[in-house]
Short mmCIF file of C-alpha atoms in Angstrom, two decimals:
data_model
loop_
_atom_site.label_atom_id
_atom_site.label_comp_id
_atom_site.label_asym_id
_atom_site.label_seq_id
_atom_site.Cartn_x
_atom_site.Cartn_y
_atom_site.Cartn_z
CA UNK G 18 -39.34 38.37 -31.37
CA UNK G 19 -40.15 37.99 -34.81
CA UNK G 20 -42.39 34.83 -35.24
CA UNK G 21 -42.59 32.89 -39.10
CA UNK G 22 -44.76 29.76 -39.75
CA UNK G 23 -44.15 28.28 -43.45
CA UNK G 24 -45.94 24.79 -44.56
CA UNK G 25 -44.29 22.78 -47.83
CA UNK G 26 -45.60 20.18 -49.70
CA UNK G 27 -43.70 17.56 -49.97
CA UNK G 28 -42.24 17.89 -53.84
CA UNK G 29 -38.18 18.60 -54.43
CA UNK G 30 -39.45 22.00 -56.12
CA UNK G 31 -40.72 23.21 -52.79
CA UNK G 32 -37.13 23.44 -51.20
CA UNK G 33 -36.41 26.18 -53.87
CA UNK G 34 -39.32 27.67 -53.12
CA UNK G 35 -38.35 27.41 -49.40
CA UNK G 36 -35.16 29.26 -49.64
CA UNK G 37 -36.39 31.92 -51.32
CA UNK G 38 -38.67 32.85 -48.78
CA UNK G 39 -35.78 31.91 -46.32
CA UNK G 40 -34.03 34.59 -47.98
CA UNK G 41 -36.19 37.42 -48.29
CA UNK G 42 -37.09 36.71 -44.31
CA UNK G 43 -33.35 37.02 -43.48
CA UNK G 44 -32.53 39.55 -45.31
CA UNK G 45 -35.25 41.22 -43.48
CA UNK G 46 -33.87 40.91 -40.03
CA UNK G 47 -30.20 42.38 -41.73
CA UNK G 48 -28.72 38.62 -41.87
CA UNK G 49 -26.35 38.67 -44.31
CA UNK G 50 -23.37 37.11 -45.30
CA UNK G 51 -21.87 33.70 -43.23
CA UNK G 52 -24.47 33.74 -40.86
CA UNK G 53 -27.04 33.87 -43.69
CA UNK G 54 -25.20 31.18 -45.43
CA UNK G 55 -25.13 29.27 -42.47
CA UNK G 56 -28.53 29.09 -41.76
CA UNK G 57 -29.80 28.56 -45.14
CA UNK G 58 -27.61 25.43 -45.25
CA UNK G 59 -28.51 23.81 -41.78
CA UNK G 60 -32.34 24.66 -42.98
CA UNK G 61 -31.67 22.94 -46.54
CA UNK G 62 -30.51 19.94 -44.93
CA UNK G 63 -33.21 19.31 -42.52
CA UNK G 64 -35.74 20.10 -45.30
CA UNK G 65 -34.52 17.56 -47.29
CA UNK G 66 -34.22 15.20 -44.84
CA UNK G 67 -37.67 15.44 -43.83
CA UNK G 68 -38.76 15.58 -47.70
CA UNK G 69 -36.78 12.29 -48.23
CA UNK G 70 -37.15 10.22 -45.40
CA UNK G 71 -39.70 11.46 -43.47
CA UNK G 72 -42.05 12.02 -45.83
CA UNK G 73 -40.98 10.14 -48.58
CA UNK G 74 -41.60 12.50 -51.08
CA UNK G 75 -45.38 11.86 -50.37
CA UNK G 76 -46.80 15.62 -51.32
CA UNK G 77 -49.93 14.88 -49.12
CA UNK G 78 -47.32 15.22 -46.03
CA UNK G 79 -46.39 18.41 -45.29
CA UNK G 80 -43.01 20.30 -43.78
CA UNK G 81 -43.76 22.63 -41.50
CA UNK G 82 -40.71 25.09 -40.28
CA UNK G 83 -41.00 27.95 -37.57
CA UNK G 84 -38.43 30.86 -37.52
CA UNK G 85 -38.00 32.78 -34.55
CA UNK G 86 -35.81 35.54 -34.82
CA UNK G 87 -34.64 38.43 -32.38
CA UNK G 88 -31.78 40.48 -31.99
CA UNK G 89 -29.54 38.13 -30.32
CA UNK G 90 -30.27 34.80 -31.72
CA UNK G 91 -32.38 32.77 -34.62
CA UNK G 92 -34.81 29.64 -33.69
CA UNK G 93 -35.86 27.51 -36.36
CA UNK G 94 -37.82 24.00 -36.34
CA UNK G 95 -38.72 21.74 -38.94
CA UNK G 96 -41.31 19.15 -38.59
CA UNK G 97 -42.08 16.36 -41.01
CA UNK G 98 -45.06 14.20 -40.92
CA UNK G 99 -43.75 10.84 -41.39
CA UNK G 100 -42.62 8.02 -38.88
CA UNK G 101 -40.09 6.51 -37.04
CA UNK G 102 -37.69 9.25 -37.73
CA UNK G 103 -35.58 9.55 -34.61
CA UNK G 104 -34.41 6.04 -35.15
CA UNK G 105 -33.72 6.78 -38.44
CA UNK G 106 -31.16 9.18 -36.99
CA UNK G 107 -30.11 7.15 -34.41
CA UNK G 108 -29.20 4.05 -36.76
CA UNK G 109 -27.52 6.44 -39.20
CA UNK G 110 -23.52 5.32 -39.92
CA UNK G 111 -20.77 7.93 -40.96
CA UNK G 112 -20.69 8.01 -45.03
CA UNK G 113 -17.77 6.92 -46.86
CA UNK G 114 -15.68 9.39 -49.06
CA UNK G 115 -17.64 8.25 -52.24
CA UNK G 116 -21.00 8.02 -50.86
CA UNK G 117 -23.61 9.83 -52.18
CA UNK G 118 -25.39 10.95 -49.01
CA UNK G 119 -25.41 10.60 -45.17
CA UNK G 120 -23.42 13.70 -44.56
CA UNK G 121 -26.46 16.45 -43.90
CA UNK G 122 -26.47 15.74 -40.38
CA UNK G 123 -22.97 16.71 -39.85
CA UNK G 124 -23.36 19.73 -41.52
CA UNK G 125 -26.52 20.57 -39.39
CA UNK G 126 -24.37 20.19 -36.44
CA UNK G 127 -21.76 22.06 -37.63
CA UNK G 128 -22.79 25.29 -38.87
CA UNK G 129 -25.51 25.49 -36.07
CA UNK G 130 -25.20 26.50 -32.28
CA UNK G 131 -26.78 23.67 -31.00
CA UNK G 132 -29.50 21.40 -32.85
CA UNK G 133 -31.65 18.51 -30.90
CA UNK G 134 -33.82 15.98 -32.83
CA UNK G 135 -36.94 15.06 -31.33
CA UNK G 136 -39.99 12.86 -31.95
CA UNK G 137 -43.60 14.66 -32.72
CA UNK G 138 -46.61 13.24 -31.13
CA UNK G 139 -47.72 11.41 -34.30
CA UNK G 140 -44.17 9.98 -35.06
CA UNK G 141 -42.15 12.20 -37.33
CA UNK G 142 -39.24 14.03 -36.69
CA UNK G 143 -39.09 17.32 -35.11
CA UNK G 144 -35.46 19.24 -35.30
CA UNK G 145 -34.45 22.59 -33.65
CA UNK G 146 -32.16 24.79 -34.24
CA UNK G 147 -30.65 27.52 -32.62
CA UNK G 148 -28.05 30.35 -34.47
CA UNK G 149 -26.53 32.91 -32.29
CA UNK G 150 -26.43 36.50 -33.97
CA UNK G 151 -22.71 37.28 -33.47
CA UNK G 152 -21.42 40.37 -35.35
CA UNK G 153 -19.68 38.01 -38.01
CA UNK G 154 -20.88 34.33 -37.73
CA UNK G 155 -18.07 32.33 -36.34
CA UNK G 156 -19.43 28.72 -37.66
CA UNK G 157 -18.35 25.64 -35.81
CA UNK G 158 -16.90 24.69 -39.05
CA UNK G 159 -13.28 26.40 -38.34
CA UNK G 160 -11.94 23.95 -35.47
CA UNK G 161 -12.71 21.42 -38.40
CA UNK G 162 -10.55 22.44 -41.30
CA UNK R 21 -30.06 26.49 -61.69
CA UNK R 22 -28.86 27.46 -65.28
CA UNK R 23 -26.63 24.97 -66.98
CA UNK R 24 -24.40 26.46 -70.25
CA UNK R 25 -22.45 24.31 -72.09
CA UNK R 26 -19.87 24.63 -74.80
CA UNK R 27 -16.50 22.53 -75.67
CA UNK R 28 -12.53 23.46 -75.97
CA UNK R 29 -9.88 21.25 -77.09
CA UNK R 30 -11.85 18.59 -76.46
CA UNK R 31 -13.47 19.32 -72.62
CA UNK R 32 -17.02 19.56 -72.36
CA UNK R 33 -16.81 22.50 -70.02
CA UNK R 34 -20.43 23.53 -67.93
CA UNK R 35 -20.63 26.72 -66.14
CA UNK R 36 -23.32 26.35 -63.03
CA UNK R 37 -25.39 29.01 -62.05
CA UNK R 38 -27.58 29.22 -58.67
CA UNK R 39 -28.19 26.83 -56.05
CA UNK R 40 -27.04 23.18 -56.20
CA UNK R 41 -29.43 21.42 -53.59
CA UNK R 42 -31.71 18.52 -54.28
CA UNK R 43 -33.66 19.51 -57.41
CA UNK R 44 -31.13 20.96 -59.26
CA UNK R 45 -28.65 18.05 -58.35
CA UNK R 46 -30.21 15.38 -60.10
CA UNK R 47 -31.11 17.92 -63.47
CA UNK R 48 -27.17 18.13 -62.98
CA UNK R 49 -26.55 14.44 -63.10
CA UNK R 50 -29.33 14.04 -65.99
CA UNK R 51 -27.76 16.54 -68.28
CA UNK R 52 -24.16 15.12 -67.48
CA UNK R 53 -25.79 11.42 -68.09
CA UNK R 54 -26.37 12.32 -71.87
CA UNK R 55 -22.75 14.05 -72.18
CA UNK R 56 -21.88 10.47 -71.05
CA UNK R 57 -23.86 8.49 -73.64
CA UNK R 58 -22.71 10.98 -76.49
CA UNK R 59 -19.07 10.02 -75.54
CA UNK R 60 -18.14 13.08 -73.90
CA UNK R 61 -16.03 11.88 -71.05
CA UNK R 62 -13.60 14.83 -70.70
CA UNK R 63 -15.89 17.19 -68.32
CA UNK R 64 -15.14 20.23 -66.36
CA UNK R 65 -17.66 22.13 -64.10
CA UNK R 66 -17.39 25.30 -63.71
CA UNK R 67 -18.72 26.56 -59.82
CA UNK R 68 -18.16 30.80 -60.25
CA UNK R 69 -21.69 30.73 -59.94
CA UNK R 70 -23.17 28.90 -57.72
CA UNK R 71 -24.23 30.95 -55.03
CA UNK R 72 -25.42 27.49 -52.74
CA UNK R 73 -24.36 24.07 -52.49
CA UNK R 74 -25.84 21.28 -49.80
CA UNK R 75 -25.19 17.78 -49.49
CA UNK R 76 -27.67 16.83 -52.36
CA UNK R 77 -25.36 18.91 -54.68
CA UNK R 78 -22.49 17.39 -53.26
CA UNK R 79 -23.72 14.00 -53.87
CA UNK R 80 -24.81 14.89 -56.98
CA UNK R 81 -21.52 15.82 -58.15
CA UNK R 82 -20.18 12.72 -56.49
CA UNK R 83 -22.48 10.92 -58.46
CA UNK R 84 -21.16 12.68 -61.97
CA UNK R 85 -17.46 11.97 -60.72
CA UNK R 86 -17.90 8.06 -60.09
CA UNK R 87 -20.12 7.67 -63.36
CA UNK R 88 -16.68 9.56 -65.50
CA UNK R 89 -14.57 6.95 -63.48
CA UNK R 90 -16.61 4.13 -64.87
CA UNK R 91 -16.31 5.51 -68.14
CA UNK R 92 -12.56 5.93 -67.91
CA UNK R 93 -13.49 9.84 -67.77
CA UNK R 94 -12.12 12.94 -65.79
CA UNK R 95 -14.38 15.06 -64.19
CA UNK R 96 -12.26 18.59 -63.02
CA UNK R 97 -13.87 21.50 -60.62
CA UNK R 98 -12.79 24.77 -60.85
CA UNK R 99 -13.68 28.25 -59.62
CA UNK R 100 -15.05 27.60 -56.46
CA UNK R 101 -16.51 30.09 -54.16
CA UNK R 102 -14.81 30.10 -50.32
CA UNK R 103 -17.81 28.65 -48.68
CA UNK R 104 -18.26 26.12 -50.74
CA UNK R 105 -14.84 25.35 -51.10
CA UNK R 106 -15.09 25.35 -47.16
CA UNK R 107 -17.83 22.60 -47.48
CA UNK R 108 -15.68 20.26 -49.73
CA UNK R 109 -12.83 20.63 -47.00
CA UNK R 110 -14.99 19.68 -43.89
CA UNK R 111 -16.72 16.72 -46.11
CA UNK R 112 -12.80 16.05 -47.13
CA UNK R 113 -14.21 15.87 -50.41
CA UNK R 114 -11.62 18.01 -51.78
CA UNK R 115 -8.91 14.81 -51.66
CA UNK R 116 -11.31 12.99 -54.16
CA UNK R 117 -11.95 15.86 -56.72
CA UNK R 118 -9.83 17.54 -59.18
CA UNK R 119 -10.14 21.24 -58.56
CA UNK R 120 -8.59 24.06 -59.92
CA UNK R 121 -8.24 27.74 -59.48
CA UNK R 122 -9.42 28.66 -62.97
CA UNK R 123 -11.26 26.93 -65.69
CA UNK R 124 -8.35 27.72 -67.43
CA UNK R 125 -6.02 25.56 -65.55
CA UNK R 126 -8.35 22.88 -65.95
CA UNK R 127 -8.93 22.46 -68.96
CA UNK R 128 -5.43 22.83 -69.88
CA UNK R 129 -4.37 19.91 -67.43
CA UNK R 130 -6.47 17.61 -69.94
CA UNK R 131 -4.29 18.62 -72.73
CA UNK R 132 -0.82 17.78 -70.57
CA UNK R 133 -2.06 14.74 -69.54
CA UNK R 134 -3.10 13.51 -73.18
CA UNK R 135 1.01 14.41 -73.66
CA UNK R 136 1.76 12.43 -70.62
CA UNK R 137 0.36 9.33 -72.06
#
């Protein structure tokens, strides 16, 4: 098991910065393609989620993400520092057509195996995400369209 | 991301390159702001190359497409990549945007619908 700690500050520049890294780590480990795609997007989300309304774009709070990564499956985490984030996603309402935001938690849910949101000991949001390694990523996405 | 712009028969036509996420989003809706306020209201968006999009980019572009309705615009897609395509079905985005194949079929639906009116 292949074990990756990464801290962000809390600035929209660091979620390029993120990816990048993502990518280089992925590629790595021979993830290519949808599942690569897939996990890049679920990761975006979260990241700028926890930028946004966790932290507020406060870049004295940090993002902290561990990747766990074996040959069957891919763990990832992502912790923010702010507060009251599990209500946040338990008060959240589907967005309208023409809304601007509101739909990154679907999309975490969708093109991960399974994702859980959690509360951290000091209040922020903690959420988990687990990828399964198939030979060709079959996303959730398909029983959708 | 890389913006390049350039006009034809009277479309402001942008050709994205790169990721389309949070950052890059709102230096999308900034640059499409000015097009705006220099009367350009005939824009087309060009996707070949974006290699990412995530809900940021999608509400950025959402963003661009409400502004052009304000301003008695159009705002067409075109040239979109599978998975991203696959994210404007699931957010059933893709009944609210114009998208095209090509850029060519694009920008040639602005001149038949100038003949329309």
């Amino acid at each position: 098991m292949a074990v990756y700690n990464m801290i962000y500050s809390s600035v929209s520049e660091s979620e390029e910065k993120m990816l990048d890294e993502l990518r280089a780590i992925l590629l790595k480990h021979d993830i290519d393609g949808s599942l690569h795609y897939a996990i890049s997007l679920v990761l975006s989300e979260a990241f700028t989620n926890a930028l946004v309304h966790g932290n507020k774009k406060d870049p004295r709070r940090n993002i902290i993400i561990k990747l766990a990564i074996n040959d069957t499956e891919v763990c990832a985490e992502i912790e923010d520092e702010g507060q009251h984030g599990l209500e946040y996603i338990k008060r959240r309402q589907p967005p309208d057509l023409l809304s601007e935001g509101g739909r990154g938690i679907d999309l975490m849910e969708l093109y991960s195996d399974s994702v859980e949101f959690t509360e951290t000991p000091t209040g922020g949001l903690k959420v988990s995400f687990q990828f399964s390694r198939k030979s060709e990523k079959e996303t959730n996405v398909s029983k959708y369209i | 991301m890389d913006f390049t712009t350039r006009e034809e028969n009277g479309v402001t036509i942008m050709n994205l390159e790169g990721r389309l996420d949070l950052a890059s989003g709102s230096a999308l809706k900034e640059h499409v702001k000015k097009l705006f306020e220099e009367e350009k209201t005939s824009i087309h968006l060009n996707l070949e190359n974006v290699e990412f999009i995530n809900s940021s980019g999608l509400g950025a572009l959402v963003s661009t497409m409400k502004e052009a309705r304000i301003r008695k615009g159009r705002l067409t897609l075109s040239n979109l990549a599978n998975y991203v395509q696959e994210i404007f079905e699931i957010t059933q985005l893709s009944h609210i945007f114009e998208i095209y194949p090509t850029e060519k079929e694009a920008v040639n639906s602005y001149s038949q619908a100038a003949v329309a009116k």
